[in-house]
PDB file of C-alpha atoms in Angstrom:
ATOM      1  CA  MET A   1     110.479  74.893 107.163  1.00 42.00           C
ATOM      2  CA  SER A   2     113.000  77.038 105.281  1.00 47.00           C
ATOM      3  CA  SER A   3     116.464  78.239 106.206  1.00 51.00           C
ATOM      4  CA  MET A   4     117.190  80.772 108.974  1.00 60.00           C
ATOM      5  CA  LEU A   5     114.046  79.648 110.835  1.00 67.00           C
ATOM      6  CA  HIS A   6     111.858  81.116 108.078  1.00 72.00           C
ATOM      7  CA  ARG A   7     108.638  79.237 107.468  1.00 79.00           C
ATOM      8  CA  ASP A   8     107.009  78.558 104.146  1.00 84.00           C
ATOM      9  CA  HIS A   9     103.742  80.355 103.475  1.00 89.00           C
ATOM     10  CA  PRO A  10     101.703  80.405 100.245  1.00 90.00           C
ATOM     11  CA  TRP A  11     101.264  84.200 100.402  1.00 93.00           C
ATOM     12  CA  ILE A  12     104.953  85.211 100.559  1.00 93.00           C
ATOM     13  CA  GLY A  13     105.594  87.873  97.939  1.00 91.00           C
ATOM     14  CA  ARG A  14     101.921  88.870  97.735  1.00 94.00           C
ATOM     15  CA  ASP A  15     100.088  91.991  98.886  1.00 95.00           C
ATOM     16  CA  ILE A  16      98.283  91.089 102.127  1.00 96.00           C
ATOM     17  CA  GLU A  17      95.979  92.787 104.605  1.00 97.00           C
ATOM     18  CA  ASP A  18      97.147  92.966 108.223  1.00 98.00           C
ATOM     19  CA  THR A  19      93.814  92.813 110.051  1.00 98.00           C
ATOM     20  CA  ALA A  20      95.487  93.862 113.324  1.00 97.00           C
ATOM     21  CA  THR A  21      96.428  97.283 111.912  1.00 96.00           C
ATOM     22  CA  GLY A  22      94.229  97.638 108.824  1.00 97.00           C
ATOM     23  CA  ARG A  23      97.349  98.178 106.695  1.00 97.00           C
ATOM     24  CA  ARG A  24      98.314  96.358 103.499  1.00 97.00           C
ATOM     25  CA  GLY A  25     101.814  95.303 102.614  1.00 97.00           C
ATOM     26  CA  THR A  26     103.890  92.666 100.887  1.00 96.00           C
ATOM     27  CA  LEU A  27     104.416  89.546 102.960  1.00 96.00           C
ATOM     28  CA  ARG A  28     108.192  89.163 103.117  1.00 94.00           C
ATOM     29  CA  ALA A  29     108.614  86.295 105.589  1.00 93.00           C
ATOM     30  CA  ILE A  30     107.225  84.299 108.469  1.00 94.00           C
ATOM     31  CA  ALA A  31     110.159  84.215 110.863  1.00 92.00           C
ATOM     32  CA  PRO A  32     111.220  84.925 114.450  1.00 88.00           C
ATOM     33  CA  ASP A  33     111.627  88.507 115.652  1.00 86.00           C
ATOM     34  CA  GLY A  34     114.800  88.555 117.716  1.00 82.00           C
ATOM     35  CA  ASP A  35     114.677  86.107 120.592  1.00 80.00           C
ATOM     36  CA  LYS A  36     110.871  85.779 120.716  1.00 76.00           C
ATOM     37  CA  PRO A  37     109.939  82.097 120.378  1.00 76.00           C
ATOM     38  CA  ARG A  38     106.893  82.498 118.090  1.00 86.00           C
ATOM     39  CA  PRO A  39     107.372  83.475 114.459  1.00 92.00           C
ATOM     40  CA  VAL A  40     105.777  86.678 113.197  1.00 95.00           C
ATOM     41  CA  ALA A  41     104.777  87.869 109.746  1.00 96.00           C
ATOM     42  CA  TRP A  42     107.086  90.498 108.250  1.00 96.00           C
ATOM     43  CA  LEU A  43     105.402  92.963 105.894  1.00 97.00           C
ATOM     44  CA  ARG A  44     106.737  95.825 103.760  1.00 97.00           C
ATOM     45  CA  PRO A  45     104.548  98.789 102.794  1.00 96.00           C
ATOM     46  CA  PRO A  46     103.674  99.291  99.119  1.00 90.00           C
ATOM     47  CA  GLY A  47     106.469 101.148  97.372  1.00 91.00           C
ATOM     48  CA  GLY A  48     108.976 100.310 100.122  1.00 90.00           C
ATOM     49  CA  GLY A  49     109.608 101.702 103.547  1.00 93.00           C
ATOM     50  CA  THR A  50     109.943 100.366 107.056  1.00 96.00           C
ATOM     51  CA  GLU A  51     108.817  96.787 107.537  1.00 96.00           C
ATOM     52  CA  TRP A  52     106.492  95.883 110.380  1.00 97.00           C
ATOM     53  CA  THR A  53     105.535  92.645 112.070  1.00 96.00           C
ATOM     54  CA  THR A  54     102.199  91.123 112.944  1.00 96.00           C
ATOM     55  CA  ASP A  55     100.759  87.826 114.102  1.00 96.00           C
ATOM     56  CA  PRO A  56     100.512  85.438 111.127  1.00 95.00           C
ATOM     57  CA  LYS A  57      96.876  84.825 112.142  1.00 96.00           C
ATOM     58  CA  ALA A  58      96.163  88.494 111.295  1.00 97.00           C
ATOM     59  CA  LEU A  59      96.930  87.975 107.592  1.00 97.00           C
ATOM     60  CA  ALA A  60      93.960  88.095 105.209  1.00 97.00           C
ATOM     61  CA  ASN A  61      92.780  88.991 101.726  1.00 94.00           C
ATOM     62  CA  PRO A  62      95.852  88.236  99.604  1.00 93.00           C
ATOM     63  CA  ALA A  63      96.066  89.947  96.240  1.00 90.00           C
ATOM     64  CA  PRO A  64      95.685  87.651  93.228  1.00 86.00           C
ATOM     65  CA  ILE A  65      98.798  85.956  91.904  1.00 77.00           C
ATOM     66  CA  THR A  66     100.236  87.811  88.893  1.00 74.00           C
ATOM     67  CA  PRO A  67     103.403  87.282  86.861  1.00 75.00           C
ATOM     68  CA  ASP A  68     105.107  89.786  89.223  1.00 68.00           C
ATOM     69  CA  THR A  69     104.246  87.891  92.425  1.00 59.00           C
ATOM     70  CA  ARG A  70     106.149  84.895  93.664  1.00 53.00           C
ATOM     71  CA  SER A  71     104.227  81.726  94.359  1.00 47.00           C
ATOM     72  CA  THR A  72     105.808  79.248  96.786  1.00 45.00           C
ATOM     73  CA  SER A  73     103.408  76.427  95.984  1.00 42.00           C
TER      74      SER A  73
END
């Protein structure tokens, strides 16, 4: 587990599909949302914009690792 209640995840920094919404975005963190006890996945749309949250179980189809993506492994 990381600081500030953030959890490690191998896809942080990579483009991910949110199967709950059908959207793709960059996985920014797995962390609590306010006072909710379960962590959620925080995603940012391509090119920036308003982040959204989803259940970490809804994450799928990560983009390949490139020199521009951060690997946490």
